[in-house]
PDB file of C-alpha atoms in Angstrom:
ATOM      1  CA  UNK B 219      64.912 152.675  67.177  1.00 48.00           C
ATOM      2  CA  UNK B 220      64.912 154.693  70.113  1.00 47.00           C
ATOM      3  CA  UNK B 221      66.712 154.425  73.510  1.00 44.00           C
ATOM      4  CA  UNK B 222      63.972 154.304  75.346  1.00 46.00           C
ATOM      5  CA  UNK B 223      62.189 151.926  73.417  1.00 44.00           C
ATOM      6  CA  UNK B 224      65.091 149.454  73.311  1.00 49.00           C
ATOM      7  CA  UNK B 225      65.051 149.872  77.545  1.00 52.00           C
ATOM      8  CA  UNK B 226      61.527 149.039  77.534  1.00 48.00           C
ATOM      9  CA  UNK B 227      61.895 145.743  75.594  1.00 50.00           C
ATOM     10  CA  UNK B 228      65.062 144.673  77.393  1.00 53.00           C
ATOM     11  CA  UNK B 229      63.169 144.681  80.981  1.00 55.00           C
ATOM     12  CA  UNK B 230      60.884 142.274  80.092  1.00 53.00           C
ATOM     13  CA  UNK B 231      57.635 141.388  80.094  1.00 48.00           C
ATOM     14  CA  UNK B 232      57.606 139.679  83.409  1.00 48.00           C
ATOM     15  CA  UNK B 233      58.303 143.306  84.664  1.00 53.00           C
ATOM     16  CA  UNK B 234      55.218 145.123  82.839  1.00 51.00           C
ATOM     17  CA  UNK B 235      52.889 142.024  83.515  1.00 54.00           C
ATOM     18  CA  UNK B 236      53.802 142.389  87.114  1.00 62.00           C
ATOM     19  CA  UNK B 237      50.623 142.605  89.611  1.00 65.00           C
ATOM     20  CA  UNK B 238      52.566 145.499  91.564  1.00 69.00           C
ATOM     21  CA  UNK B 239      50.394 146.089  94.399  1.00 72.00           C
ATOM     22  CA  UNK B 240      49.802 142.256  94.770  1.00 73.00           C
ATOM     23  CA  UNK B 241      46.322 142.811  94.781  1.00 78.00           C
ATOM     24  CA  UNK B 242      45.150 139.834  92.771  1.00 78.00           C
ATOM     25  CA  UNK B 243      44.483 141.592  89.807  1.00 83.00           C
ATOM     26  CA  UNK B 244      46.055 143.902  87.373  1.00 82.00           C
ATOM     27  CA  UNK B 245      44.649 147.741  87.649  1.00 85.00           C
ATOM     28  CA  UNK B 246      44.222 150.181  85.281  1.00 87.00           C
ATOM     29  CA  UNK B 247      47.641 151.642  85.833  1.00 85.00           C
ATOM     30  CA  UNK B 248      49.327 148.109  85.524  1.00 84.00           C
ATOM     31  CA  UNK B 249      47.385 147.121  82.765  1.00 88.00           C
ATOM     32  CA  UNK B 250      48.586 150.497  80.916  1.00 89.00           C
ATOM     33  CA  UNK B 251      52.361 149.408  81.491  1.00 86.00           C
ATOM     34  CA  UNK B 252      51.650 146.495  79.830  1.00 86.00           C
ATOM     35  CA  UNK B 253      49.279 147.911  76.962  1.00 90.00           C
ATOM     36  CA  UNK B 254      52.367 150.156  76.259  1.00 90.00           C
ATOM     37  CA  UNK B 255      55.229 147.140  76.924  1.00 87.00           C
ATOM     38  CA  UNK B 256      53.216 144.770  73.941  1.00 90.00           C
ATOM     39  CA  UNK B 257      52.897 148.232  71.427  1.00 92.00           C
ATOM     40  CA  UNK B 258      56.434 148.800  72.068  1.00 91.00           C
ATOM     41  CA  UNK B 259      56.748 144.945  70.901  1.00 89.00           C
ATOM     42  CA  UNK B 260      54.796 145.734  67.815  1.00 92.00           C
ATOM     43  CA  UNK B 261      56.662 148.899  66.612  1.00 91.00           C
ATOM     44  CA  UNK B 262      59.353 146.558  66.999  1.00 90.00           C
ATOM     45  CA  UNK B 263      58.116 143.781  64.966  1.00 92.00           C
ATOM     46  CA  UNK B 264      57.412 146.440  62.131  1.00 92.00           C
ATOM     47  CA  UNK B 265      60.491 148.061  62.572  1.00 90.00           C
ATOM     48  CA  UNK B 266      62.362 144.849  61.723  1.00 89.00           C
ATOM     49  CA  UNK B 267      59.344 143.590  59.359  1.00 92.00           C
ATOM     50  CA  UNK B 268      61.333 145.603  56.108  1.00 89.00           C
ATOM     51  CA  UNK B 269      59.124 144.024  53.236  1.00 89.00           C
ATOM     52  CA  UNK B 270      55.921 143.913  55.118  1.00 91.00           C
ATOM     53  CA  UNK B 271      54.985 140.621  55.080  1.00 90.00           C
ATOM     54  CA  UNK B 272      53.662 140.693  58.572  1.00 91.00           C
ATOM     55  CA  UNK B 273      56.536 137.882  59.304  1.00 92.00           C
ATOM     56  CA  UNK B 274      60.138 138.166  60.386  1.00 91.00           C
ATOM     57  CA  UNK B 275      62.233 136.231  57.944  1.00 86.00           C
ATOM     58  CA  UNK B 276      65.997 135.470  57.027  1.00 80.00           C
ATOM     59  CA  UNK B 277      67.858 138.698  56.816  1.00 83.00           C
ATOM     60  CA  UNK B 278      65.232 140.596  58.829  1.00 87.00           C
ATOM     61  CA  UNK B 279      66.565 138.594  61.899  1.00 87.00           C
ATOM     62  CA  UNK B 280      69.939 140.205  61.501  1.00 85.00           C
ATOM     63  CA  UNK B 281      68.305 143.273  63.088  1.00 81.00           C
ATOM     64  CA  UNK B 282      68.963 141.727  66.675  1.00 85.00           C
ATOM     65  CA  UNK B 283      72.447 142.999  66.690  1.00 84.00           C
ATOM     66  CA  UNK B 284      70.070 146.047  67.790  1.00 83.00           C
ATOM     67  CA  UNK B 285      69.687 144.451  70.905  1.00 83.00           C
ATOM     68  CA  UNK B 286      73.232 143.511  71.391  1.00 86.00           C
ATOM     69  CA  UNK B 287      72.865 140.012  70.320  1.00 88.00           C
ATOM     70  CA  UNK B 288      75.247 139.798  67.175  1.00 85.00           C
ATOM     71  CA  UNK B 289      74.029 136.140  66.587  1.00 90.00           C
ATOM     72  CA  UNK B 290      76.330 133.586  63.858  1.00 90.00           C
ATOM     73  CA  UNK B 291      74.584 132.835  60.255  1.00 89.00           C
ATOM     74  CA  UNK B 292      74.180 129.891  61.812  1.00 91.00           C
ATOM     75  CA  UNK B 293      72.211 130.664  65.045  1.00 90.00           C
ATOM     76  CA  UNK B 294      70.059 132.828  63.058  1.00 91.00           C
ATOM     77  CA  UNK B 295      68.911 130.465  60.919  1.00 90.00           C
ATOM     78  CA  UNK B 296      68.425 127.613  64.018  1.00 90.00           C
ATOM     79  CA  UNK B 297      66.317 131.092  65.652  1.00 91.00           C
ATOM     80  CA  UNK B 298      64.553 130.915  62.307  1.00 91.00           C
ATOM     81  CA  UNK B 299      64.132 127.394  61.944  1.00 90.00           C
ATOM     82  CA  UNK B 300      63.432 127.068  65.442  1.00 90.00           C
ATOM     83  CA  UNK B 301      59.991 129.452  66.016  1.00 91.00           C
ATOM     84  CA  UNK B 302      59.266 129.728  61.999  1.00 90.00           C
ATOM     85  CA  UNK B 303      55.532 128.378  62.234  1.00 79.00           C
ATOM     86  CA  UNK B 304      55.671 127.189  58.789  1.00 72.00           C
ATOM     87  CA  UNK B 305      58.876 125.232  58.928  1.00 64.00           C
ATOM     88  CA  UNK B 306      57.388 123.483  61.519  1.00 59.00           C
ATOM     89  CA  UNK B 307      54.366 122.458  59.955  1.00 56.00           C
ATOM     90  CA  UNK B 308      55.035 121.396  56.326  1.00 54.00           C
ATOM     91  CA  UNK B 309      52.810 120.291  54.622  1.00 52.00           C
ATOM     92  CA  UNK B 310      50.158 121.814  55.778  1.00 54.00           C
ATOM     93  CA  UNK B 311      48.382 123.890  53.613  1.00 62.00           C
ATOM     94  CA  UNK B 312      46.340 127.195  54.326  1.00 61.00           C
ATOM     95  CA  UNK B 313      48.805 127.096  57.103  1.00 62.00           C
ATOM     96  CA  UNK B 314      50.970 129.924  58.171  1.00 62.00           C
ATOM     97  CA  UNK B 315      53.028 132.283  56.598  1.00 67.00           C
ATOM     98  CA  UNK B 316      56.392 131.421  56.306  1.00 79.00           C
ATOM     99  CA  UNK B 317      58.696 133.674  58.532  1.00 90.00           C
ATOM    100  CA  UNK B 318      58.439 134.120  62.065  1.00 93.00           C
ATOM    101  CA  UNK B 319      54.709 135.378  63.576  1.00 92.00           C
ATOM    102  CA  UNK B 320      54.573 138.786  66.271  1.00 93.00           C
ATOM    103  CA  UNK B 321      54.096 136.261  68.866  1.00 92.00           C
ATOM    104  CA  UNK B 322      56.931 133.935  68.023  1.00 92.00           C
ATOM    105  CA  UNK B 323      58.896 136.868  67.296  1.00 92.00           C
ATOM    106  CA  UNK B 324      58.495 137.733  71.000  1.00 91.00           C
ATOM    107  CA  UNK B 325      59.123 134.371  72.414  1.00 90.00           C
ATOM    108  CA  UNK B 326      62.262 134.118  70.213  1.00 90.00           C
ATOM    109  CA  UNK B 327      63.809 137.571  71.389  1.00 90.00           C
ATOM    110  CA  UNK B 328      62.871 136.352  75.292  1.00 89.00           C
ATOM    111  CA  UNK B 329      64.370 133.263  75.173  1.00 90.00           C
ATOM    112  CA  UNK B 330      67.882 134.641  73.163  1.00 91.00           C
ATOM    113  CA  UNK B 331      67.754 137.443  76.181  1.00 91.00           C
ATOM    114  CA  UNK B 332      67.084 135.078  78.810  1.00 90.00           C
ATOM    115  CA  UNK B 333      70.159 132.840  77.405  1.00 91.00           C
ATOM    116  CA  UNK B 334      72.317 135.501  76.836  1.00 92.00           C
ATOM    117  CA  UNK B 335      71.687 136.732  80.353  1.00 92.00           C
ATOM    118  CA  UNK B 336      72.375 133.230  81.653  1.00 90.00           C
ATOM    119  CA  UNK B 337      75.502 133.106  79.565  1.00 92.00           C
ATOM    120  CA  UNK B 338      76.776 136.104  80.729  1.00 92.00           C
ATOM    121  CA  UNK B 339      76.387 135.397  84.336  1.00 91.00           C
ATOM    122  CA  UNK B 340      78.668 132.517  83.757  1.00 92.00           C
ATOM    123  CA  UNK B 341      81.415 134.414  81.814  1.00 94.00           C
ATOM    124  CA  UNK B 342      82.663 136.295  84.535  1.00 93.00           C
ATOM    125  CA  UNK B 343      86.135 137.175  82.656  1.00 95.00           C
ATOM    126  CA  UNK B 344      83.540 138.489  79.582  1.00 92.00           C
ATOM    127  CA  UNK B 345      86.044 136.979  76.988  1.00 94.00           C
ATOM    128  CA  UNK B 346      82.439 134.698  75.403  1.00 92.00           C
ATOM    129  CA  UNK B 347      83.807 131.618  76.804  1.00 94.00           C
ATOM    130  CA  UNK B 348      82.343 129.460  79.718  1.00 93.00           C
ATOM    131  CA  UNK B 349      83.364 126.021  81.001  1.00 93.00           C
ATOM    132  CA  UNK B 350      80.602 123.972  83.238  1.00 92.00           C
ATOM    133  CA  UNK B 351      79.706 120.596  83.704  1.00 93.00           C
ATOM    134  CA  UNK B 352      76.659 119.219  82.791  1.00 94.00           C
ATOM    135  CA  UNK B 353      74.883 119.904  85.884  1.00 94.00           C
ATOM    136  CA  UNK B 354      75.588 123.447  85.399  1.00 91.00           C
ATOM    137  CA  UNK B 355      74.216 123.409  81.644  1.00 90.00           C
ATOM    138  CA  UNK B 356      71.223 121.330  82.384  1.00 92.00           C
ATOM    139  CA  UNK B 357      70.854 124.095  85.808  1.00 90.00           C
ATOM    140  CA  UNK B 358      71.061 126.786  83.763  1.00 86.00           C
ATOM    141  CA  UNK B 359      68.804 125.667  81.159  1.00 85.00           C
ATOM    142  CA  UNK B 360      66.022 124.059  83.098  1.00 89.00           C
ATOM    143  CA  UNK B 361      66.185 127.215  85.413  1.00 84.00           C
ATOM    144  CA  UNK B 362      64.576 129.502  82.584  1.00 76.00           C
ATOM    145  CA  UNK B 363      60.964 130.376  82.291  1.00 68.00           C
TER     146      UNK B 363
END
């Protein structure tokens, strides 16, 4: 995966989606940088898609060390468990695939940036431990999009 492509995806979409000129609208230019910003998502998606199954599943989540998030067995498979449209629905048939859909994939790699970012802000010694009260937690939490 390239450098640049890895820059793109770690600015966010709230960047590309961005109404620049604050006209009310997105132009053509805008609408480009975002065009590009969701086709940058989807090489992504393939790029970590190994057997093709057009979901993300189990070891294929691993691949966010890419990103910098080395993630525990055990977070992965609460990431998995957590936007996985089928585990959420079971019992349902003609539902889903199992594994985790482009568009969840998305929302899951947001939401583990937009913690890790919020995590990191607290850690100011960068040793991966924080100490805050609850207020703090439920600050930081609540305070995400």
């Amino acid at each position: 995966m390239s450098v640049s492509l890895r820059q793109s995806l770690r600015t966010g979409l709230e960047e590309r989606a961005k109404d620049a000129d604050r006209s009310g609208t997105i132009g053509f230019n805008e609408f480009a940088g975002l065009w590009k910003y969701i086709k940058d998502w989807q090489n992504v998606f393939k790029h970590f898609d190994r057997d093709r199954s057009g979901s993300i599943a189990g070891a294929e989540l691993k691949a966010l060390a890419q990103f910098g998030y080395n993630l525990s067995t055990t977070l992965l498979e609460l990431l998995q468990k957590k936007y996985d449209a089928k585990a959420n629905h079971t019992g349902v048939r003609g539902g889903p695939a199992p594994g985790i859909s482009f568009d969840r994939f998305v929302r899951a790699c947001v939401v583990v940036k937009q913690l890790s970012e919020s995590f990191g802000k607290l850690d100011t010694d960068r040793d991966g431990w924080i100490q805050i009260n609850y207020d703090q937690f439920m600050h930081t939490v609540l305070s995400l999009p």
